[in-house]
Amino acid sequence: MDYKPKILVIGSANMDMVIQSDHFPSPGETIIGGKFSLIPGGKGANQAVAAARVGGEVSFISKLGKDLFGETNLENFKNEGIDTSLIKQIPDQPSGVALITVDSSGENTIIVAPGANSHISTVDIQAADSHFEHAAIILTQLEIPLPTVLSCIEKAKKKGKPLILNPAPATDLSEAFFEGLFMITPNETEAELLTGIQIRDDDSAESAAKALFGKGVQNVIITLGAGGAFVYTEGFKGRIPTKKVQAVDSTAAGDTFNGALAVALAKGESIEKAVQFALKAATLSVQRMGAQSSIPTLEELSLKN
Ligand code: ATP
């Protein structure tokens, strides 16, 4: 019951600075906005926090600046029980930040300054040999340099460890990323960018998943927002629906899905069961505001049906 599988997450950590406003400023204009919030974010960090909250023993490889946001993020990871021994604070770069404005209709504009995240390098991956060896599952995304992501994939293959690639944000990838990859988890937009197939229904989701499977990925899972997820593996092909809910904020829904999926798979669940668990976690997260603030704990998930 209490077994905590080891999950290794490699990725970005940001500080999200969010201002709510009636409208967006035009170029050259200064406006007085509303509420300001400072929220830890970044896809890597969100997925590490999600995996830790739903029962993983998480190690996180990332980089932060030696600044206030770096300290705050580090403290946050420690509070979540995440192993921070592989997180480096570098002196010559600021921590990653995202400047976000949200207008009264819920529309947003986001500009990210990756800062220290751009310096997570293949050297950092080479130095993490024992963490790769001890991990039950490895999880990474595309908010860090692509050669670093590729070196994670290659190292995981060499060590015989399953790696989940969440190909977000949407970026074109060379064939080297796919061949022999254990699992890929694009959303609809990312799946379309990677395959050229627009996802409109179950048939087109299956075609896109099949195309990724054809590139050499062993297990393809396309998340479909309120539609759940389409799974394409050797043994199971089909859409797994999720509960109908009143969504208030989908920020970090994909990150929650990936963190929960990694933990369930690492605990030995079948892919179908693991996807059901990840859907439950992600669908709960969209009913709450914010990124990390919306990610549920294992306790909350076992209480909900
Ligand atoms: P985001 O970028 O907003 O973090 P995403 O685009 O990467 O998310 P989605 O496919 O939108 O990923 O959503 C991931 C999962 O979150 C879905 O598979 C589902 O479980 C849940 N989800 C998202 N939107 C909804 C919704 N409107 N209703 C119920 N569940 C949802």
Short mmCIF file of C-alpha atoms and ligand atoms in Angstrom, two decimals:
data_model
loop_
_atom_site.label_atom_id
_atom_site.label_comp_id
_atom_site.label_asym_id
_atom_site.label_seq_id
_atom_site.Cartn_x
_atom_site.Cartn_y
_atom_site.Cartn_z
CA MET A 1 0.00 0.00 0.00
CA ASP A 2 2.70 2.43 1.09
CA TYR A 3 5.20 1.38 -1.58
CA LYS A 4 6.58 4.48 -3.30
CA PRO A 5 8.13 3.75 -6.71
CA LYS A 6 11.15 5.80 -7.75
CA ILE A 7 10.35 8.31 -10.49
CA LEU A 8 13.01 10.44 -12.18
CA VAL A 9 11.74 13.67 -13.75
CA ILE A 10 13.95 15.85 -15.95
CA GLY A 11 12.64 19.28 -16.94
CA SER A 12 11.95 22.94 -16.42
CA ALA A 13 11.08 24.89 -13.31
CA ASN A 14 9.62 28.39 -13.59
CA MET A 15 8.04 30.99 -11.42
CA ASP A 16 4.70 32.04 -12.93
CA MET A 17 3.88 35.71 -12.33
CA VAL A 18 0.19 36.14 -13.06
CA ILE A 19 -1.77 39.40 -13.31
CA GLN A 20 -5.53 39.37 -13.77
CA SER A 21 -6.89 42.29 -15.75
CA ASP A 22 -10.09 43.45 -17.51
CA HIS A 23 -8.21 43.64 -20.78
CA PHE A 24 -4.71 43.30 -22.20
CA PRO A 25 -2.48 46.38 -22.63
CA SER A 26 -1.84 47.43 -26.23
CA PRO A 27 1.79 47.89 -27.33
CA GLY A 28 3.16 50.99 -25.58
CA GLU A 29 0.23 51.16 -23.14
CA THR A 30 0.43 50.87 -19.33
CA ILE A 31 -2.73 49.77 -17.54
CA ILE A 32 -3.60 49.10 -13.90
CA GLY A 33 -4.48 45.43 -13.55
CA GLY A 34 -6.08 43.40 -10.76
CA LYS A 35 -4.86 40.55 -8.56
CA PHE A 36 -1.24 39.42 -8.77
CA SER A 37 -0.13 35.85 -7.93
CA LEU A 38 3.29 34.23 -7.78
CA ILE A 39 2.90 30.51 -8.53
CA PRO A 40 5.63 27.86 -8.95
CA GLY A 41 5.28 26.29 -12.41
CA GLY A 42 7.16 24.90 -15.40
CA LYS A 43 6.22 21.56 -16.97
CA GLY A 44 9.06 19.62 -15.35
CA ALA A 45 8.31 21.01 -11.91
CA ASN A 46 4.55 20.47 -12.26
CA GLN A 47 5.05 16.84 -13.32
CA ALA A 48 7.53 16.22 -10.49
CA VAL A 49 5.05 17.66 -7.97
CA ALA A 50 2.19 15.63 -9.47
CA ALA A 51 4.19 12.39 -9.26
CA ALA A 52 5.20 13.15 -5.67
CA ARG A 53 1.62 14.00 -4.57
CA VAL A 54 0.14 10.80 -5.99
CA GLY A 55 2.67 8.53 -4.31
CA GLY A 56 6.00 8.58 -6.17
CA GLU A 57 9.45 8.90 -4.62
CA VAL A 58 10.56 11.63 -6.98
CA SER A 59 14.02 12.88 -7.98
CA PHE A 60 14.05 15.98 -10.16
CA ILE A 61 16.85 17.13 -12.48
CA SER A 62 16.52 20.86 -13.16
CA LYS A 63 18.32 24.18 -12.97
CA LEU A 64 17.46 27.37 -11.12
CA GLY A 65 19.12 30.74 -10.71
CA LYS A 66 20.78 31.83 -7.48
CA ASP A 67 17.95 34.26 -6.90
CA LEU A 68 14.78 34.65 -4.89
CA PHE A 69 12.71 32.53 -7.31
CA GLY A 70 15.37 29.82 -7.25
CA GLU A 71 15.23 29.70 -3.43
CA THR A 72 11.41 29.70 -3.42
CA ASN A 73 11.21 26.89 -5.96
CA LEU A 74 13.79 24.80 -4.11
CA GLU A 75 11.93 25.23 -0.84
CA ASN A 76 8.70 24.25 -2.57
CA PHE A 77 10.23 21.01 -3.95
CA LYS A 78 11.56 20.10 -0.51
CA ASN A 79 8.11 20.69 1.00
CA GLU A 80 6.67 18.30 -1.61
CA GLY A 81 9.17 15.61 -0.50
CA ILE A 82 11.08 15.72 -3.80
CA ASP A 83 14.79 14.76 -3.87
CA THR A 84 16.53 18.02 -4.86
CA SER A 85 20.11 16.72 -4.89
CA LEU A 86 20.23 16.97 -8.70
CA ILE A 87 18.81 20.50 -8.91
CA LYS A 88 21.57 23.03 -9.49
CA GLN A 89 21.40 26.74 -8.77
CA ILE A 90 23.65 28.49 -11.26
CA PRO A 91 25.09 31.93 -10.54
CA ASP A 92 25.11 33.52 -14.00
CA GLN A 93 21.48 32.88 -15.05
CA PRO A 94 18.12 33.94 -13.61
CA SER A 95 15.52 31.31 -12.70
CA GLY A 96 12.97 30.65 -15.44
CA VAL A 97 9.96 32.94 -15.27
CA ALA A 98 6.64 33.11 -17.09
CA LEU A 99 4.85 36.47 -17.26
CA ILE A 100 1.16 35.69 -17.60
CA THR A 101 -1.78 38.02 -18.03
CA VAL A 102 -5.33 36.70 -17.78
CA ASP A 103 -8.27 38.81 -18.98
CA SER A 104 -11.86 38.73 -17.75
CA SER A 105 -12.86 36.11 -20.35
CA GLY A 106 -10.14 33.71 -19.09
CA GLU A 107 -7.99 34.29 -22.20
CA ASN A 108 -4.28 34.61 -21.43
CA THR A 109 -1.00 35.82 -22.87
CA ILE A 110 2.20 34.15 -21.70
CA ILE A 111 5.83 35.02 -22.27
CA VAL A 112 8.47 32.69 -20.85
CA ALA A 113 12.10 33.58 -20.15
CA PRO A 114 13.68 30.13 -19.73
CA GLY A 115 16.85 31.42 -18.00
CA ALA A 116 18.55 28.60 -16.12
CA ASN A 117 16.30 25.96 -17.80
CA SER A 118 18.18 26.52 -21.08
CA HIS A 119 21.34 25.32 -19.35
CA ILE A 120 20.11 21.84 -18.38
CA SER A 121 22.63 19.98 -20.49
CA THR A 122 23.73 16.53 -21.60
CA VAL A 123 26.48 16.81 -18.96
CA ASP A 124 23.79 16.95 -16.26
CA ILE A 125 22.27 13.79 -17.71
CA GLN A 126 25.62 12.01 -17.87
CA ALA A 127 26.16 12.86 -14.20
CA ALA A 128 22.86 11.23 -13.18
CA ASP A 129 23.82 7.63 -13.96
CA SER A 130 22.74 6.10 -10.67
CA HIS A 131 19.41 7.96 -10.68
CA PHE A 132 18.64 6.48 -14.12
CA GLU A 133 19.60 3.04 -12.83
CA HIS A 134 17.42 3.24 -9.73
CA ALA A 135 14.35 4.81 -11.36
CA ALA A 136 11.32 2.65 -12.09
CA ILE A 137 10.16 5.25 -14.66
CA ILE A 138 11.70 8.35 -16.19
CA LEU A 139 9.59 11.32 -17.32
CA THR A 140 10.60 14.30 -19.43
CA GLN A 141 9.16 17.10 -21.65
CA LEU A 142 10.35 19.67 -24.20
CA GLU A 143 10.82 22.85 -22.14
CA ILE A 144 14.57 22.12 -21.93
CA PRO A 145 17.14 21.92 -24.78
CA LEU A 146 16.27 19.15 -27.27
CA PRO A 147 19.77 17.55 -27.23
CA THR A 148 19.30 17.11 -23.45
CA VAL A 149 15.93 15.41 -24.01
CA LEU A 150 17.49 13.12 -26.61
CA SER A 151 20.32 12.19 -24.26
CA CYS A 152 17.71 11.22 -21.63
CA ILE A 153 15.96 8.99 -24.16
CA GLU A 154 19.24 7.36 -25.20
CA LYS A 155 20.41 6.84 -21.64
CA ALA A 156 17.08 5.30 -20.60
CA LYS A 157 17.26 2.90 -23.56
CA LYS A 158 20.84 1.94 -22.71
CA LYS A 159 19.86 1.23 -19.10
CA GLY A 160 16.71 -0.65 -20.16
CA LYS A 161 14.47 1.84 -18.31
CA PRO A 162 11.01 2.96 -19.51
CA LEU A 163 10.87 6.67 -20.39
CA ILE A 164 7.70 8.70 -20.96
CA LEU A 165 8.16 11.67 -23.29
CA ASN A 166 5.48 14.33 -22.91
CA PRO A 167 6.20 16.26 -26.15
CA ALA A 168 5.10 19.64 -24.81
CA PRO A 169 5.20 22.43 -25.75
CA ALA A 170 4.47 21.42 -29.37
CA THR A 171 7.79 21.14 -31.19
CA ASP A 172 8.83 19.26 -34.31
CA LEU A 173 11.10 16.31 -33.48
CA SER A 174 13.54 14.27 -35.58
CA GLU A 175 13.02 10.53 -36.04
CA ALA A 176 15.74 9.81 -33.43
CA PHE A 177 13.30 10.77 -30.67
CA PHE A 178 10.78 8.06 -31.55
CA GLU A 179 12.65 4.84 -32.38
CA GLY A 180 12.44 2.48 -29.39
CA LEU A 181 10.81 5.12 -27.14
CA PHE A 182 8.74 3.47 -24.38
CA MET A 183 5.85 5.96 -24.35
CA ILE A 184 4.79 9.31 -25.80
CA THR A 185 1.90 11.42 -24.43
CA PRO A 186 1.02 14.32 -26.74
CA ASN A 187 -2.18 16.34 -26.48
CA GLU A 188 -4.22 16.88 -29.66
CA THR A 189 -2.21 19.89 -30.87
CA GLU A 190 1.12 18.19 -30.26
CA ALA A 191 -0.04 14.96 -31.93
CA GLU A 192 -1.11 16.97 -34.98
CA LEU A 193 2.25 18.75 -35.17
CA LEU A 194 4.14 15.46 -34.91
CA THR A 195 2.02 13.54 -37.44
CA GLY A 196 0.28 16.12 -39.66
CA ILE A 197 -3.05 14.47 -38.75
CA GLN A 198 -5.72 16.75 -37.34
CA ILE A 199 -7.61 15.10 -34.49
CA ARG A 200 -11.37 15.53 -34.81
CA ASP A 201 -12.74 12.19 -33.60
CA ASP A 202 -11.73 8.69 -32.48
CA ASP A 203 -10.77 7.62 -36.02
CA SER A 204 -8.38 10.53 -36.56
CA ALA A 205 -6.97 10.05 -33.04
CA GLU A 206 -6.31 6.42 -33.90
CA SER A 207 -4.63 7.42 -37.20
CA ALA A 208 -2.33 9.89 -35.41
CA ALA A 209 -1.51 7.37 -32.69
CA LYS A 210 -0.83 4.70 -35.31
CA ALA A 211 1.52 7.08 -37.14
CA LEU A 212 3.53 7.63 -33.94
CA PHE A 213 3.50 3.88 -33.24
CA GLY A 214 4.80 3.41 -36.78
CA LYS A 215 7.77 5.67 -35.99
CA GLY A 216 8.86 3.11 -33.36
CA VAL A 217 7.13 4.34 -30.17
CA GLN A 218 6.00 1.33 -28.13
CA ASN A 219 3.03 2.98 -26.41
CA VAL A 220 1.15 6.06 -27.61
CA ILE A 221 -1.32 7.97 -25.44
CA ILE A 222 -2.99 11.08 -26.86
CA THR A 223 -4.79 13.20 -24.25
CA LEU A 224 -8.09 14.59 -25.53
CA GLY A 225 -9.13 17.15 -22.91
CA ALA A 226 -12.72 16.44 -21.85
CA GLY A 227 -12.66 13.45 -24.24
CA GLY A 228 -10.22 11.50 -22.01
CA ALA A 229 -7.30 9.80 -23.76
CA PHE A 230 -6.70 7.61 -26.83
CA VAL A 231 -4.42 4.66 -26.13
CA TYR A 232 -2.56 2.80 -28.87
CA THR A 233 -0.36 -0.07 -27.70
CA GLU A 234 0.45 -3.57 -28.90
CA GLY A 235 -2.31 -4.98 -26.70
CA PHE A 236 -4.97 -2.26 -26.44
CA LYS A 237 -6.28 0.32 -28.87
CA GLY A 238 -9.12 2.67 -28.03
CA ARG A 239 -10.33 5.79 -26.29
CA ILE A 240 -10.69 5.78 -22.52
CA PRO A 241 -13.27 8.42 -21.57
CA THR A 242 -13.15 10.57 -18.46
CA LYS A 243 -15.83 11.90 -16.13
CA LYS A 244 -17.91 14.90 -17.25
CA VAL A 245 -17.08 17.77 -14.95
CA GLN A 246 -17.34 21.55 -14.71
CA ALA A 247 -13.83 22.61 -15.74
CA VAL A 248 -12.68 25.92 -14.23
CA ASP A 249 -8.97 25.97 -15.20
CA SER A 250 -7.11 23.40 -17.28
CA THR A 251 -3.63 24.74 -16.39
CA ALA A 252 -1.32 21.79 -15.59
CA ALA A 253 -3.98 19.20 -16.49
CA GLY A 254 -1.53 17.56 -18.89
CA ASP A 255 1.23 17.72 -16.27
CA THR A 256 -1.01 16.10 -13.66
CA PHE A 257 -1.92 13.38 -16.17
CA ASN A 258 1.75 12.61 -16.89
CA GLY A 259 2.90 12.61 -13.25
CA ALA A 260 0.05 10.31 -12.20
CA LEU A 261 0.55 8.04 -15.22
CA ALA A 262 4.24 7.59 -14.38
CA VAL A 263 3.48 6.59 -10.78
CA ALA A 264 0.71 4.13 -11.71
CA LEU A 265 2.90 2.45 -14.36
CA ALA A 266 5.85 2.32 -11.95
CA LYS A 267 3.59 0.55 -9.45
CA GLY A 268 3.03 -2.14 -12.07
CA GLU A 269 -0.50 -1.20 -13.20
CA SER A 270 -1.52 -2.12 -16.76
CA ILE A 271 -1.50 0.76 -19.24
CA GLU A 272 -5.32 0.85 -19.25
CA LYS A 273 -5.51 1.04 -15.44
CA ALA A 274 -2.67 3.60 -15.32
CA VAL A 275 -4.45 5.80 -17.87
CA GLN A 276 -7.70 5.56 -15.88
CA PHE A 277 -5.82 6.69 -12.76
CA ALA A 278 -4.12 9.55 -14.66
CA LEU A 279 -7.48 10.69 -16.10
CA LYS A 280 -9.00 10.71 -12.62
CA ALA A 281 -6.14 12.89 -11.32
CA ALA A 282 -6.14 15.28 -14.31
CA THR A 283 -9.92 15.59 -14.39
CA LEU A 284 -9.91 16.48 -10.70
CA SER A 285 -7.21 19.12 -11.38
CA VAL A 286 -9.31 20.97 -13.98
CA GLN A 287 -11.98 21.59 -11.35
CA ARG A 288 -9.54 23.77 -9.39
CA MET A 289 -7.66 26.98 -10.15
CA GLY A 290 -3.94 27.26 -10.83
CA ALA A 291 -1.08 24.97 -11.79
CA GLN A 292 0.50 23.22 -8.81
CA SER A 293 -2.34 24.40 -6.58
CA SER A 294 -4.74 22.21 -8.60
CA ILE A 295 -2.77 18.93 -8.46
CA PRO A 296 -4.50 16.36 -6.22
CA THR A 297 -2.95 14.05 -3.62
CA LEU A 298 -3.29 10.27 -3.56
CA GLU A 299 -5.60 10.57 -0.57
CA GLU A 300 -7.98 12.86 -2.46
CA LEU A 301 -8.01 10.48 -5.42
CA SER A 302 -8.87 7.42 -3.39
CA LEU A 303 -11.76 9.32 -1.83
CA LYS A 304 -13.25 10.25 -5.23
CA ASN A 305 -14.92 7.83 -7.64
P1 ATP B 1 -2.82 21.67 -20.37
O1 ATP B 1 -1.89 22.17 -21.43
O2 ATP B 1 -4.06 22.51 -20.18
O3 ATP B 1 -2.12 21.35 -19.09
P2 ATP B 1 -3.05 19.47 -22.16
O4 ATP B 1 -3.53 20.23 -23.35
O5 ATP B 1 -1.64 19.02 -22.12
O6 ATP B 1 -3.38 20.26 -20.83
P3 ATP B 1 -5.48 17.93 -22.25
O7 ATP B 1 -5.58 16.86 -23.27
O8 ATP B 1 -6.24 19.18 -22.45
O9 ATP B 1 -3.93 18.16 -21.98
O10 ATP B 1 -5.92 17.36 -20.82
C1 ATP B 1 -5.22 16.37 -20.11
C2 ATP B 1 -6.19 15.60 -19.27
O11 ATP B 1 -6.84 16.51 -18.37
C3 ATP B 1 -7.31 14.95 -20.03
O12 ATP B 1 -6.93 13.70 -20.54
C4 ATP B 1 -8.41 14.88 -18.99
O13 ATP B 1 -8.18 13.83 -18.07
C5 ATP B 1 -8.20 16.16 -18.21
N1 ATP B 1 -9.05 17.24 -18.76
C6 ATP B 1 -8.67 18.31 -19.48
N2 ATP B 1 -9.73 19.10 -19.80
C7 ATP B 1 -10.82 18.50 -19.24
C8 ATP B 1 -12.21 18.81 -19.19
N3 ATP B 1 -12.73 19.90 -19.78
N4 ATP B 1 -13.03 17.93 -18.54
C9 ATP B 1 -12.55 16.84 -17.93
N5 ATP B 1 -11.24 16.49 -17.93
C10 ATP B 1 -10.39 17.31 -18.58
#
